mmCIF file of C-alpha atoms and ligand atoms in Angstrom:
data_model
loop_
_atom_site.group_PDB
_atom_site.id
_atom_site.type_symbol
_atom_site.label_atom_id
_atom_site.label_comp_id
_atom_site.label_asym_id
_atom_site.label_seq_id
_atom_site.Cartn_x
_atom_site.Cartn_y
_atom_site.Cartn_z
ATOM 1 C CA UNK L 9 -10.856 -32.243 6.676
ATOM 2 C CA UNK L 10 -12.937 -31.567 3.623
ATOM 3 C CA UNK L 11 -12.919 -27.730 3.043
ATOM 4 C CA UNK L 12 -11.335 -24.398 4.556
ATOM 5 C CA UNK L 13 -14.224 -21.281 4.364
ATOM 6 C CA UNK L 14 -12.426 -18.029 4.825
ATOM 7 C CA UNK L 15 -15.259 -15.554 6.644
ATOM 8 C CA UNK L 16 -14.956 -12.189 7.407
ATOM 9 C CA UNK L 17 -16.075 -7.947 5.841
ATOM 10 C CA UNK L 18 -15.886 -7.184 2.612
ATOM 11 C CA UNK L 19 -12.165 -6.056 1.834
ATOM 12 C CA UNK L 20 -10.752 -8.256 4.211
ATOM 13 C CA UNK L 21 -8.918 -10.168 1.887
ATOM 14 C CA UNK L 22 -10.863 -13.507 1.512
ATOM 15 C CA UNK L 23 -10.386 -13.937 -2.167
ATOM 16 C CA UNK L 24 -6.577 -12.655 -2.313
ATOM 17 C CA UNK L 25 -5.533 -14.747 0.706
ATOM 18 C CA UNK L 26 -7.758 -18.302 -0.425
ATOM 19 C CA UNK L 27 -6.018 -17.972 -3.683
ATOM 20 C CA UNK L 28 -3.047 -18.237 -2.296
ATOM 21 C CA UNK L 29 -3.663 -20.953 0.138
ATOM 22 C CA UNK L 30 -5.234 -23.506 -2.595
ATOM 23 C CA UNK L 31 -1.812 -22.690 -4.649
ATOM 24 C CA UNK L 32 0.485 -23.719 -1.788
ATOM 25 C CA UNK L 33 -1.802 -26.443 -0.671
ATOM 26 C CA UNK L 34 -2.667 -27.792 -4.026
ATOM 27 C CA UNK L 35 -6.309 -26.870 -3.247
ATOM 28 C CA UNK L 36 -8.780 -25.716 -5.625
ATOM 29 C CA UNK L 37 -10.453 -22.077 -5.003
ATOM 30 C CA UNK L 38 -13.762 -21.272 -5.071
ATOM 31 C CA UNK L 39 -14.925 -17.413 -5.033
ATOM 32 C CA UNK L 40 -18.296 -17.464 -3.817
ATOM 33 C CA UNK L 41 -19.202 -14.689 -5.244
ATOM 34 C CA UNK L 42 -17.891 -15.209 -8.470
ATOM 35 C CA UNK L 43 -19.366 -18.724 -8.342
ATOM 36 C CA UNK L 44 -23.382 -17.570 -8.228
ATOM 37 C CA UNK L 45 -22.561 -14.947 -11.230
ATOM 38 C CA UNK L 46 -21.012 -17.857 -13.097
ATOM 39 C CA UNK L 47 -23.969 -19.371 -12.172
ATOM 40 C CA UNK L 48 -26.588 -16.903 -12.989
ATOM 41 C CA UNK L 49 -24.952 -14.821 -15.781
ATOM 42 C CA UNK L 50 -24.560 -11.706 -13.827
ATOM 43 C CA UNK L 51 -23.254 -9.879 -11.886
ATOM 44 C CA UNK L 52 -23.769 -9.655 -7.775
ATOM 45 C CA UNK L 53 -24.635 -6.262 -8.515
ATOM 46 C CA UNK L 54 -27.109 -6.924 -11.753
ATOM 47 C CA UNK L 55 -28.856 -9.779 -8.928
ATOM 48 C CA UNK L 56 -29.343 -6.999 -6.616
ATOM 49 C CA UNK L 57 -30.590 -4.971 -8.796
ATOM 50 C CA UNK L 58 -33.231 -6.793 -10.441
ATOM 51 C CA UNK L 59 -33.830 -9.187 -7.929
ATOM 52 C CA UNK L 60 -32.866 -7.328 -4.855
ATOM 53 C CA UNK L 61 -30.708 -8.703 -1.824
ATOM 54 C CA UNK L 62 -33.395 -11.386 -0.755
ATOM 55 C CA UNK L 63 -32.697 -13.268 -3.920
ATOM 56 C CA UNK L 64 -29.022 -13.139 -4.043
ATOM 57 C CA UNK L 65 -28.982 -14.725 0.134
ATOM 58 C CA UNK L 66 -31.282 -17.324 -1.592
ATOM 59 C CA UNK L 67 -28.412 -18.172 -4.544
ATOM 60 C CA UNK L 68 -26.021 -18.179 -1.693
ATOM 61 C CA UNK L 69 -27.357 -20.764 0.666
ATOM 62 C CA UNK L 70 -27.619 -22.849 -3.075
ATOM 63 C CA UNK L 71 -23.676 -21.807 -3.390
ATOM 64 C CA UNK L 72 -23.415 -23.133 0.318
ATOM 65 C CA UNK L 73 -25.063 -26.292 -0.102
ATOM 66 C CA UNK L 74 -23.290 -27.139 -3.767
ATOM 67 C CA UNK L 75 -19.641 -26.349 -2.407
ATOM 68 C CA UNK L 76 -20.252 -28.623 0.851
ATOM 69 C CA UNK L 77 -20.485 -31.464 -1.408
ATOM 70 C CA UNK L 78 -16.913 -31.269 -3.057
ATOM 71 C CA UNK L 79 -14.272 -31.242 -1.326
ATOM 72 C CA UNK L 80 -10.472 -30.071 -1.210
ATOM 73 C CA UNK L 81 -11.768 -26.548 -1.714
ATOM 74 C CA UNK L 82 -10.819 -23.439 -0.106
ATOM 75 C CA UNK L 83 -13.681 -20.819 -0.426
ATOM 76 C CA UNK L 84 -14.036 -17.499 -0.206
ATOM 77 C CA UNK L 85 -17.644 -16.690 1.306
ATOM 78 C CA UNK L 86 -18.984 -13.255 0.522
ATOM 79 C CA UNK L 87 -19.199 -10.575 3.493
ATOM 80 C CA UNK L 88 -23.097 -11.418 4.439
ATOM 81 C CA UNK L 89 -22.621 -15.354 4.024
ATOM 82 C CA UNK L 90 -22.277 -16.248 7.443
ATOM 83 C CA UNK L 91 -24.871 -14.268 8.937
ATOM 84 C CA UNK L 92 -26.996 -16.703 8.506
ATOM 85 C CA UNK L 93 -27.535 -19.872 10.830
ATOM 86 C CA UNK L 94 -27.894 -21.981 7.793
ATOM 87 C CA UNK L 95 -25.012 -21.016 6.025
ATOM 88 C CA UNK L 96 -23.038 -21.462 9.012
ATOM 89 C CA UNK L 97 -24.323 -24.940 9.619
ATOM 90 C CA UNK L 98 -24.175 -26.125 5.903
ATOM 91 C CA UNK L 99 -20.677 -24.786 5.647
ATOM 92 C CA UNK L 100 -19.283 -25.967 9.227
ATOM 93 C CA UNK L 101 -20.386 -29.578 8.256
ATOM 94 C CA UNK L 102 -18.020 -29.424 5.167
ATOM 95 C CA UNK L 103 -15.057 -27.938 6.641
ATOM 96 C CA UNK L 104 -13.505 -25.625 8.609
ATOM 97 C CA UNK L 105 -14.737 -22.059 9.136
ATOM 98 C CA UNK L 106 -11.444 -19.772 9.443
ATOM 99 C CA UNK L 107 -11.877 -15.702 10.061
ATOM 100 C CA UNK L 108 -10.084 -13.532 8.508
ATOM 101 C CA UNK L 109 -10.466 -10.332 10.894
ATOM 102 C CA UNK L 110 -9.209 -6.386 10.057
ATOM 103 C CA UNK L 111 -9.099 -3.712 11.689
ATOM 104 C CA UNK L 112 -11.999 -1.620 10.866
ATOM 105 C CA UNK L 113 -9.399 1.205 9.941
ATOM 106 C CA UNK L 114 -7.752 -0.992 7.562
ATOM 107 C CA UNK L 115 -11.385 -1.761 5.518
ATOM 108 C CA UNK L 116 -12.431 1.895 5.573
ATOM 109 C CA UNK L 117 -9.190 2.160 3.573
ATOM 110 C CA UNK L 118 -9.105 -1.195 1.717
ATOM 111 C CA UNK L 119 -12.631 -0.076 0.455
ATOM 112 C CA UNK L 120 -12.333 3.649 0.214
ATOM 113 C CA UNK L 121 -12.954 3.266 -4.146
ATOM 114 C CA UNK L 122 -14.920 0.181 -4.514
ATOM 115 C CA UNK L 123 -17.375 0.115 -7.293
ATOM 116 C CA UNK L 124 -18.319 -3.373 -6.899
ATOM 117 C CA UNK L 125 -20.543 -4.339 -3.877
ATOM 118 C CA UNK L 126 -24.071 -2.805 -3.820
ATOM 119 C CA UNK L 127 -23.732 -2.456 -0.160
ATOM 120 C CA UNK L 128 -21.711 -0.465 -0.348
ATOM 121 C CA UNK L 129 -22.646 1.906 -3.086
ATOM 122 C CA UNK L 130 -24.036 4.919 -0.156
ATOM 123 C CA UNK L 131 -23.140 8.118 0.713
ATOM 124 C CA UNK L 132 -21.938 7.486 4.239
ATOM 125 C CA UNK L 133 -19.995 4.403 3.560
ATOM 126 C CA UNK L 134 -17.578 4.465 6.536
ATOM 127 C CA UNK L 135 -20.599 4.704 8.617
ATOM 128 C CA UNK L 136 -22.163 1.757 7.024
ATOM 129 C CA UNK L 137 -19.047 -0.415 7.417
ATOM 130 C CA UNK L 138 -19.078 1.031 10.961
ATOM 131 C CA UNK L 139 -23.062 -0.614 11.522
ATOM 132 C CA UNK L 140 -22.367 -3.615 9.738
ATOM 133 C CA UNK L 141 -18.966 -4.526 10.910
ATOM 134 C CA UNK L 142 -20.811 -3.643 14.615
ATOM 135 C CA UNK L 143 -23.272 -6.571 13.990
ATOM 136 C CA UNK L 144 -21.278 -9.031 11.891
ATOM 137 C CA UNK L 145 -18.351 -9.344 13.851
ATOM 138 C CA UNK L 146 -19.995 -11.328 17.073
ATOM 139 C CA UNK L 147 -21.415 -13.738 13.974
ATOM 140 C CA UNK L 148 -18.125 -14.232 12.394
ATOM 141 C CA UNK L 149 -16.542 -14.742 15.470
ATOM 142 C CA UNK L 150 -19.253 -17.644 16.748
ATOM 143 C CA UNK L 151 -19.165 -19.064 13.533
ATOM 144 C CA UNK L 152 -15.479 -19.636 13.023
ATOM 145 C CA UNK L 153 -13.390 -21.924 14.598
ATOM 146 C CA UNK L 154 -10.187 -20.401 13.911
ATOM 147 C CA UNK L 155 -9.547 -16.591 14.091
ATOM 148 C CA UNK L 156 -6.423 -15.090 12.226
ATOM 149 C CA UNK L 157 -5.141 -11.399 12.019
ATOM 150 C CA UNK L 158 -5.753 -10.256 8.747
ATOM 151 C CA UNK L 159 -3.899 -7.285 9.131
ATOM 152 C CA UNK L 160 -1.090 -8.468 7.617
ATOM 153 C CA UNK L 161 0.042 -8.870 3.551
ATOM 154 C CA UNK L 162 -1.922 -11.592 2.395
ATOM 155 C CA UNK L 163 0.909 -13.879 1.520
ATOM 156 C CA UNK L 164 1.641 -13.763 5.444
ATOM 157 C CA UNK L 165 -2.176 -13.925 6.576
ATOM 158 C CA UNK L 166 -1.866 -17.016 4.494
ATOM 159 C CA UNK L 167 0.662 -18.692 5.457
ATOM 160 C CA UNK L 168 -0.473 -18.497 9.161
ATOM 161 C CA UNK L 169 -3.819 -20.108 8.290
ATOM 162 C CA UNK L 170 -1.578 -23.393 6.463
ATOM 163 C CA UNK L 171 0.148 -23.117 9.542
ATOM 164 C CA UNK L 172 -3.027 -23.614 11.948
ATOM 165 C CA UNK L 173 -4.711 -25.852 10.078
ATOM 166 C CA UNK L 174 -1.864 -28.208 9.578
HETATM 167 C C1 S3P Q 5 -21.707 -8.864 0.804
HETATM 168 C C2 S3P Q 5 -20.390 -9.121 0.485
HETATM 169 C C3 S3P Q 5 -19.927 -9.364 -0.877
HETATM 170 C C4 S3P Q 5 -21.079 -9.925 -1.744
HETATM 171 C C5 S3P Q 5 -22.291 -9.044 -1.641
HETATM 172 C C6 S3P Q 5 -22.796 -8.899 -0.209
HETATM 173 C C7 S3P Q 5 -22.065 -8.603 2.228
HETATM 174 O O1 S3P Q 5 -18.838 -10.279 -0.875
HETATM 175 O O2 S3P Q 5 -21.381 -11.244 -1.369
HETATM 176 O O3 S3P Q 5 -21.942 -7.799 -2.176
HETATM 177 O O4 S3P Q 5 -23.231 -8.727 2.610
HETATM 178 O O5 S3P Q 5 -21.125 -8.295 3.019
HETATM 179 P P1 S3P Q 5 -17.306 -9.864 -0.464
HETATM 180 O O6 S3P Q 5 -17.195 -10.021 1.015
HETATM 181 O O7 S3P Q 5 -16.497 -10.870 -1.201
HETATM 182 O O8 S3P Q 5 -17.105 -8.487 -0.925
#
């Protein structure tokens, strides 16, 4: 197997939890996210902002189609990667597609004070999480083929994934 691509909401512990897996592994990480602003020179929220949502999707499918190429990765996709057919077909044919899925109680609070993801940034936000999590979490489900509780520390959440895909 080439890759592992941890899916699932924002604050569901993608990032935390692949971190940990590459170190136990001996894997390399790669933070989607942090990947395109590497890439770009800004911020996810500076591309949304001057460049709007459309543009950042576009930088991801690039991300998407870059990462499949290497291999021994474990990445961290951003919330939105993996609602879309592309993504999930790029990424699938480069690895394994692993869920990570919370409660939505447990995001509401995970994400309570984030600053950091433009989506984010409304009045209502449990509501929003509420709408999104609603439509994502069919996707996330089709797309992976393994689905872990991610209600757990993220040491543990990790563990059980190294212990799945072993
Ligand atoms: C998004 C999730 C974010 C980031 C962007 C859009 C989404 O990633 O890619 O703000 O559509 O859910 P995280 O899931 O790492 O927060």
């Amino acid at each position: 197997m080439k890759n592992v691509v941890l899916c699932g909401f924002m604050g569901c512990g993608k990032s935390t939890i692949g971190r940990i897996m590459a170190k136990r592994a001996d894997l390399t990480f790669v933070d989607m996210d942090r990947y395109i602003e590497e890439k770009e020179g800004m911020t996810v929220s500076e591309i949304f902002e001057k460049f709007g949502e459309a543009r950042f999707r576009e930088l991801e499918t690039e991300a998407c189609r870059e990462l499949s190429e290497q291999e021994n990765l474990v990445i961290a996709s951003g919330g939105g990667t993996l609602t879309f057919q592309q993504n999930i077909d790029i990424l699938k044919s480069s690895g394994k597609i692993v869920f990570v899925d919370v409660s939505y109680e447990n995001l509401c609070e995970r994400l309570k004070r984030d600053t950091r993801r433009p989506l984010l940034q409304v009045e209502n936000r449990n509501e929003t999480i509420a709408r999104l999590l609603e439509e994502r979490l069919p996707v996330y489900r089709r797309a992976a083929s393994v689905i872990v509780n991610g209600n757990f520390n993220s040491g543990v959440v990790a563990n059980n994934i190294l212990g799945i895909l072993r």
